[in-house]
Amino acid sequence: MAIGLTHYLILAAAMFLVGMVGVATRRNSLIMLMSIEIMLCGVNVVFAAYSRVHGDLSGHVFVLMNFAVAAAEAAIGLAILVEIYRLRRTVNVDELKTLME
Amino acid sequence: METFLFYLFAGLMLGSAVMTISSRSAVSAAVWLIFSFVNAAGVFALLAAPFLAILQILIYAGAIMVLFLFVIMMLQGPVLPAERERRSLWKILLLGAPAAAIAVTLISWLSQSGLTAFAVAAPETAGTAERVAELLLNRYLLAFELISIVLLVAIIGALALGRKEEDLPWQ
């Protein structure tokens, strides 16, 4: 069976779900940030696949925007994590519940 | 050949993503994620997007993951105790079962829909750097400028967050 749009969409959905499960189950906030990157990567595959189906390169431009957003998200998220670590000496989200108490 | 390469890249990409979310230490998670992103670049190359494939390696596997590794090495030195995680099985099952259900639904739904064949990508639609740049600097010029402002704000925000309290100008 030739590789078509469906294969790429299934791959992207699987990547997104892996990222989702990672965010939901892991308690180490570094790995939660990595799971968000996995989800963004799945979305990029969808953009590129539809771009090829329509023969229009606009999808590639959107993937570029996604790259920039992912970079900004990683930079800010990691800066916040470093700051939290300085204050609390942990990156485990289970122990960061000051607002809850 | 394309079939073989697709299954190779997709399998390695998904497998190492699963290894990322299931590995104990953050360093090995990051290394698995780099491998996953390199394979994602291969998937982009199969989708006639060579420019995106190169950028995927440069930006994701290069810049972003190096940033992650730096922060992990900084935080996870001798001070950080081994990750204490309550990973009860029922919790993972509780979250994994809906995810698997969604996956099965999507796969069955997608394989019923008729969108299985690509229109053959003519050579002039391959996403080389030249064509993507032409589009980016003409039709999407405003978005291009706005995204650079987003990056600038992110840089300033990260700098402001990373400084010591007494260094901040408003202190």
CSV table of C-alpha atoms in Angstrom, one decimal:
chain,number,residue,atom,x,y,z
A,1,MET,CA,0.0,0.0,0.0
A,2,ALA,CA,1.4,3.3,-1.1
A,3,ILE,CA,2.2,5.9,1.6
A,4,GLY,CA,-0.5,8.6,1.6
A,5,LEU,CA,-1.9,11.4,3.6
A,6,THR,CA,-3.5,9.0,6.0
A,7,HIS,CA,-0.2,7.5,7.1
A,8,TYR,CA,1.2,10.9,7.9
A,9,LEU,CA,-2.0,11.9,9.8
A,10,ILE,CA,-1.9,8.8,11.9
A,11,LEU,CA,1.8,9.4,12.6
A,12,ALA,CA,1.0,12.9,13.7
A,13,ALA,CA,-1.9,11.9,15.8
A,14,ALA,CA,0.3,9.2,17.5
A,15,MET,CA,3.0,11.8,18.2
A,16,PHE,CA,0.5,14.2,19.7
A,17,LEU,CA,-1.0,11.4,21.9
A,18,VAL,CA,2.5,10.4,23.1
A,19,GLY,CA,3.2,14.0,24.1
A,20,MET,CA,-0.2,14.2,25.8
A,21,VAL,CA,0.3,11.1,27.8
A,22,GLY,CA,3.8,12.4,28.7
A,23,VAL,CA,2.4,15.7,30.0
A,24,ALA,CA,-0.3,13.9,32.0
A,25,THR,CA,1.8,11.2,33.6
A,26,ARG,CA,5.2,12.6,34.2
A,27,ARG,CA,5.9,14.8,37.2
A,28,ASN,CA,9.3,16.0,36.2
A,29,SER,CA,8.6,19.4,34.7
A,30,LEU,CA,11.6,19.2,32.3
A,31,ILE,CA,10.2,16.0,30.8
A,32,MET,CA,6.7,17.7,30.7
A,33,LEU,CA,8.3,20.5,28.6
A,34,MET,CA,9.8,17.9,26.3
A,35,SER,CA,6.4,16.3,25.9
A,36,ILE,CA,5.0,19.6,24.7
A,37,GLU,CA,7.8,19.7,22.1
A,38,ILE,CA,6.7,16.2,21.0
A,39,MET,CA,3.1,17.5,20.5
A,40,LEU,CA,4.3,20.5,18.5
A,41,CYS,CA,6.3,18.2,16.3
A,42,GLY,CA,3.2,16.1,15.6
A,43,VAL,CA,1.4,19.3,14.5
A,44,ASN,CA,4.2,20.2,12.2
A,45,VAL,CA,3.9,16.9,10.4
A,46,VAL,CA,0.2,17.6,9.7
A,47,PHE,CA,1.1,21.0,8.3
A,48,ALA,CA,3.8,19.6,6.0
A,49,ALA,CA,1.5,16.7,4.8
A,50,TYR,CA,-1.4,18.9,3.9
A,51,SER,CA,1.0,21.3,2.2
A,52,ARG,CA,2.1,18.5,0.0
A,53,VAL,CA,-1.4,17.4,-0.8
A,54,HIS,CA,-2.5,20.9,-1.8
A,55,GLY,CA,0.7,21.7,-3.6
A,56,ASP,CA,0.9,24.9,-1.7
A,57,LEU,CA,3.9,25.9,0.3
A,58,SER,CA,1.9,28.0,2.9
A,59,GLY,CA,2.0,25.0,5.2
A,60,HIS,CA,5.8,25.2,5.3
A,61,VAL,CA,5.6,28.9,6.4
A,62,PHE,CA,3.3,27.8,9.2
A,63,VAL,CA,5.8,25.2,10.3
A,64,LEU,CA,8.4,27.9,10.4
A,65,MET,CA,6.2,29.9,12.7
A,66,ASN,CA,5.7,26.8,14.8
A,67,PHE,CA,9.5,26.5,15.1
A,68,ALA,CA,9.8,30.0,16.4
A,69,VAL,CA,7.0,29.5,18.9
A,70,ALA,CA,8.5,26.3,20.1
A,71,ALA,CA,11.9,28.0,20.6
A,72,ALA,CA,10.3,30.9,22.5
A,73,GLU,CA,8.3,28.4,24.6
A,74,ALA,CA,11.4,26.4,25.5
A,75,ALA,CA,13.4,29.5,26.4
A,76,ILE,CA,10.7,31.0,28.6
A,77,GLY,CA,9.7,27.6,30.1
A,78,LEU,CA,13.3,26.7,31.0
A,79,ALA,CA,14.0,30.2,32.4
A,80,ILE,CA,10.9,29.8,34.7
A,81,LEU,CA,12.1,26.3,35.7
A,82,VAL,CA,15.6,27.6,36.6
A,83,GLU,CA,14.0,30.3,38.7
A,84,ILE,CA,11.6,27.8,40.4
A,85,TYR,CA,14.6,25.6,41.1
A,86,ARG,CA,16.5,28.5,42.7
A,87,LEU,CA,13.6,29.2,45.0
A,88,ARG,CA,12.4,25.7,45.8
A,89,ARG,CA,15.2,23.3,45.0
A,90,THR,CA,12.9,21.0,43.1
A,91,VAL,CA,11.5,20.6,39.6
A,92,ASN,CA,8.9,18.1,40.6
A,93,VAL,CA,5.4,19.5,40.0
A,94,ASP,CA,3.9,17.5,42.8
A,95,GLU,CA,6.0,19.5,45.3
A,96,LEU,CA,5.0,22.9,43.8
A,97,LYS,CA,1.6,23.5,45.4
A,98,THR,CA,2.1,26.7,47.3
A,99,LEU,CA,-0.9,28.2,45.5
A,100,MET,CA,-3.1,25.3,46.5
A,101,GLU,CA,-2.5,25.5,50.2
B,1,MET,CA,11.6,2.6,-1.3
B,2,GLU,CA,9.4,5.5,0.0
B,3,THR,CA,7.3,3.0,1.9
B,4,PHE,CA,10.3,1.5,3.6
B,5,LEU,CA,11.8,4.9,4.5
B,6,PHE,CA,8.5,6.2,5.8
B,7,TYR,CA,8.1,3.2,8.1
B,8,LEU,CA,11.7,3.5,9.2
B,9,PHE,CA,11.5,7.2,10.0
B,10,ALA,CA,8.1,7.0,11.5
B,11,GLY,CA,8.8,4.0,13.7
B,12,LEU,CA,12.1,5.4,15.0
B,13,MET,CA,10.4,8.8,15.6
B,14,LEU,CA,7.5,7.3,17.5
B,15,GLY,CA,9.6,4.8,19.4
B,16,SER,CA,12.1,7.3,20.6
B,17,ALA,CA,9.2,9.7,21.6
B,18,VAL,CA,7.8,6.9,23.7
B,19,MET,CA,11.3,6.3,25.2
B,20,THR,CA,11.4,10.0,25.9
B,21,ILE,CA,8.3,10.0,28.1
B,22,SER,CA,9.2,6.7,29.8
B,23,SER,CA,12.9,7.2,30.6
B,24,ARG,CA,13.7,7.8,34.2
B,25,SER,CA,16.5,10.4,33.9
B,26,ALA,CA,16.0,13.7,32.2
B,27,VAL,CA,19.3,13.4,30.3
B,28,SER,CA,18.4,10.2,28.6
B,29,ALA,CA,14.9,11.6,27.8
B,30,ALA,CA,16.6,14.6,26.1
B,31,VAL,CA,18.9,12.3,24.1
B,32,TRP,CA,16.0,10.2,22.9
B,33,LEU,CA,14.1,13.3,22.0
B,34,ILE,CA,17.0,14.5,19.8
B,35,PHE,CA,16.9,11.2,18.0
B,36,SER,CA,13.1,11.6,17.6
B,37,PHE,CA,13.6,15.0,16.0
B,38,VAL,CA,16.3,13.8,13.7
B,39,ASN,CA,13.8,11.2,12.4
B,40,ALA,CA,11.2,13.8,12.1
B,41,ALA,CA,13.5,15.6,9.8
B,42,GLY,CA,13.6,12.4,7.7
B,43,VAL,CA,9.8,12.5,7.6
B,44,PHE,CA,9.9,16.1,6.4
B,45,ALA,CA,12.3,15.1,3.7
B,46,LEU,CA,9.9,12.5,2.5
B,47,LEU,CA,7.2,15.1,2.4
B,48,ALA,CA,9.2,17.1,-0.2
B,49,ALA,CA,10.2,19.7,2.3
B,50,PRO,CA,14.0,19.7,2.4
B,51,PHE,CA,14.2,23.2,3.9
B,52,LEU,CA,12.0,22.2,6.8
B,53,ALA,CA,14.1,19.0,7.3
B,54,ILE,CA,17.3,21.0,7.6
B,55,LEU,CA,15.6,23.6,9.9
B,56,GLN,CA,14.2,20.7,12.0
B,57,ILE,CA,17.8,19.5,12.7
B,58,LEU,CA,19.2,23.0,13.1
B,59,ILE,CA,16.6,24.4,15.4
B,60,TYR,CA,15.0,21.5,17.2
B,61,ALA,CA,17.8,18.9,17.4
B,62,GLY,CA,20.4,21.6,17.6
B,63,ALA,CA,19.3,24.7,19.4
B,64,ILE,CA,16.3,23.8,21.5
B,65,MET,CA,17.6,20.4,22.7
B,66,VAL,CA,21.0,21.9,23.5
B,67,LEU,CA,19.2,24.5,25.6
B,68,PHE,CA,17.3,21.7,27.4
B,69,LEU,CA,20.5,19.7,28.0
B,70,PHE,CA,22.3,22.8,29.4
B,71,VAL,CA,19.5,23.4,31.9
B,72,ILE,CA,19.3,19.7,32.8
B,73,MET,CA,23.1,19.7,33.5
B,74,MET,CA,22.8,22.9,35.5
B,75,LEU,CA,19.9,21.6,37.6
B,76,GLN,CA,20.7,18.0,37.9
B,77,GLY,CA,24.2,18.3,39.2
B,78,PRO,CA,25.2,16.7,42.5
B,79,VAL,CA,22.4,18.6,44.3
B,80,LEU,CA,19.2,17.2,42.7
B,81,PRO,CA,18.1,13.9,44.3
B,82,ALA,CA,17.0,11.1,42.1
B,83,GLU,CA,13.6,11.9,40.7
B,84,ARG,CA,10.9,10.9,43.1
B,85,GLU,CA,8.0,10.0,41.1
B,86,ARG,CA,4.8,8.3,42.1
B,87,ARG,CA,4.2,6.3,39.0
B,88,SER,CA,1.3,4.2,40.0
B,89,LEU,CA,0.1,1.8,37.3
B,90,TRP,CA,-3.5,2.6,37.5
B,91,LYS,CA,-2.8,6.3,36.9
B,92,ILE,CA,-0.9,5.5,33.7
B,93,LEU,CA,-3.6,3.1,32.6
B,94,LEU,CA,-6.3,5.7,33.4
B,95,LEU,CA,-4.6,8.2,31.1
B,96,GLY,CA,-3.3,5.7,28.5
B,97,ALA,CA,-6.6,4.0,27.9
B,98,PRO,CA,-8.4,7.1,26.6
B,99,ALA,CA,-5.4,8.0,24.5
B,100,ALA,CA,-5.4,4.5,23.0
B,101,ALA,CA,-9.1,4.8,22.4
B,102,ILE,CA,-8.6,8.1,20.6
B,103,ALA,CA,-5.8,6.6,18.6
B,104,VAL,CA,-7.9,3.6,17.5
B,105,THR,CA,-10.9,5.9,16.6
B,106,LEU,CA,-8.7,8.2,14.6
B,107,ILE,CA,-7.0,5.4,12.7
B,108,SER,CA,-10.2,3.7,11.8
B,109,TRP,CA,-11.8,7.0,10.8
B,110,LEU,CA,-8.8,8.1,8.8
B,111,SER,CA,-8.4,4.8,7.0
B,112,GLN,CA,-12.1,4.9,6.0
B,113,SER,CA,-11.8,8.4,4.4
B,114,GLY,CA,-10.7,8.3,0.8
B,115,LEU,CA,-7.8,10.7,1.2
B,116,THR,CA,-5.1,8.1,0.8
B,117,ALA,CA,-3.2,9.2,-2.3
B,118,PHE,CA,-1.1,12.3,-2.6
B,119,ALA,CA,-1.4,14.3,-5.7
B,120,VAL,CA,2.0,13.7,-7.3
B,121,ALA,CA,4.3,16.4,-6.1
B,122,ALA,CA,5.5,18.2,-9.2
B,123,PRO,CA,9.2,19.2,-8.9
B,124,GLU,CA,8.3,22.9,-8.7
B,125,THR,CA,6.3,22.4,-5.5
B,126,ALA,CA,9.2,21.0,-3.5
B,127,GLY,CA,9.7,23.2,-0.5
B,128,THR,CA,13.3,24.4,-1.1
B,129,ALA,CA,14.7,27.3,0.8
B,130,GLU,CA,14.2,29.6,-2.2
B,131,ARG,CA,10.5,29.0,-2.7
B,132,VAL,CA,9.6,29.1,1.0
B,133,ALA,CA,11.6,32.3,1.5
B,134,GLU,CA,9.8,33.8,-1.5
B,135,LEU,CA,6.4,33.1,0.1
B,136,LEU,CA,7.6,34.1,3.6
B,137,LEU,CA,8.9,37.5,2.5
B,138,ASN,CA,5.9,38.3,0.2
B,139,ARG,CA,2.6,37.0,1.3
B,140,TYR,CA,3.5,36.3,4.9
B,141,LEU,CA,5.7,39.3,5.5
B,142,LEU,CA,3.6,40.6,8.4
B,143,ALA,CA,3.5,37.2,10.1
B,144,PHE,CA,7.3,37.0,9.6
B,145,GLU,CA,7.8,40.4,11.3
B,146,LEU,CA,5.4,39.5,14.1
B,147,ILE,CA,7.1,36.2,14.9
B,148,SER,CA,10.4,38.0,15.1
B,149,ILE,CA,8.9,40.3,17.7
B,150,VAL,CA,7.7,37.2,19.6
B,151,LEU,CA,11.2,35.9,19.6
B,152,LEU,CA,12.6,39.2,20.8
B,153,VAL,CA,10.1,39.3,23.7
B,154,ALA,CA,11.0,35.8,24.6
B,155,ILE,CA,14.7,36.7,24.7
B,156,ILE,CA,14.0,39.7,26.9
B,157,GLY,CA,11.6,37.6,29.1
B,158,ALA,CA,14.1,34.8,29.6
B,159,LEU,CA,16.9,37.4,30.5
B,160,ALA,CA,14.6,39.1,33.0
B,161,LEU,CA,13.7,35.8,34.6
B,162,GLY,CA,17.2,34.5,34.7
B,163,ARG,CA,18.8,37.5,36.5
B,164,LYS,CA,19.2,37.7,40.2
B,165,GLU,CA,16.6,39.7,42.1
B,166,GLU,CA,18.8,42.6,43.1
B,167,ASP,CA,20.0,43.1,39.5
B,168,LEU,CA,16.5,43.9,38.2
B,169,PRO,CA,16.1,47.6,37.3
B,170,TRP,CA,12.8,48.0,39.2
B,171,GLN,CA,14.2,46.7,42.4
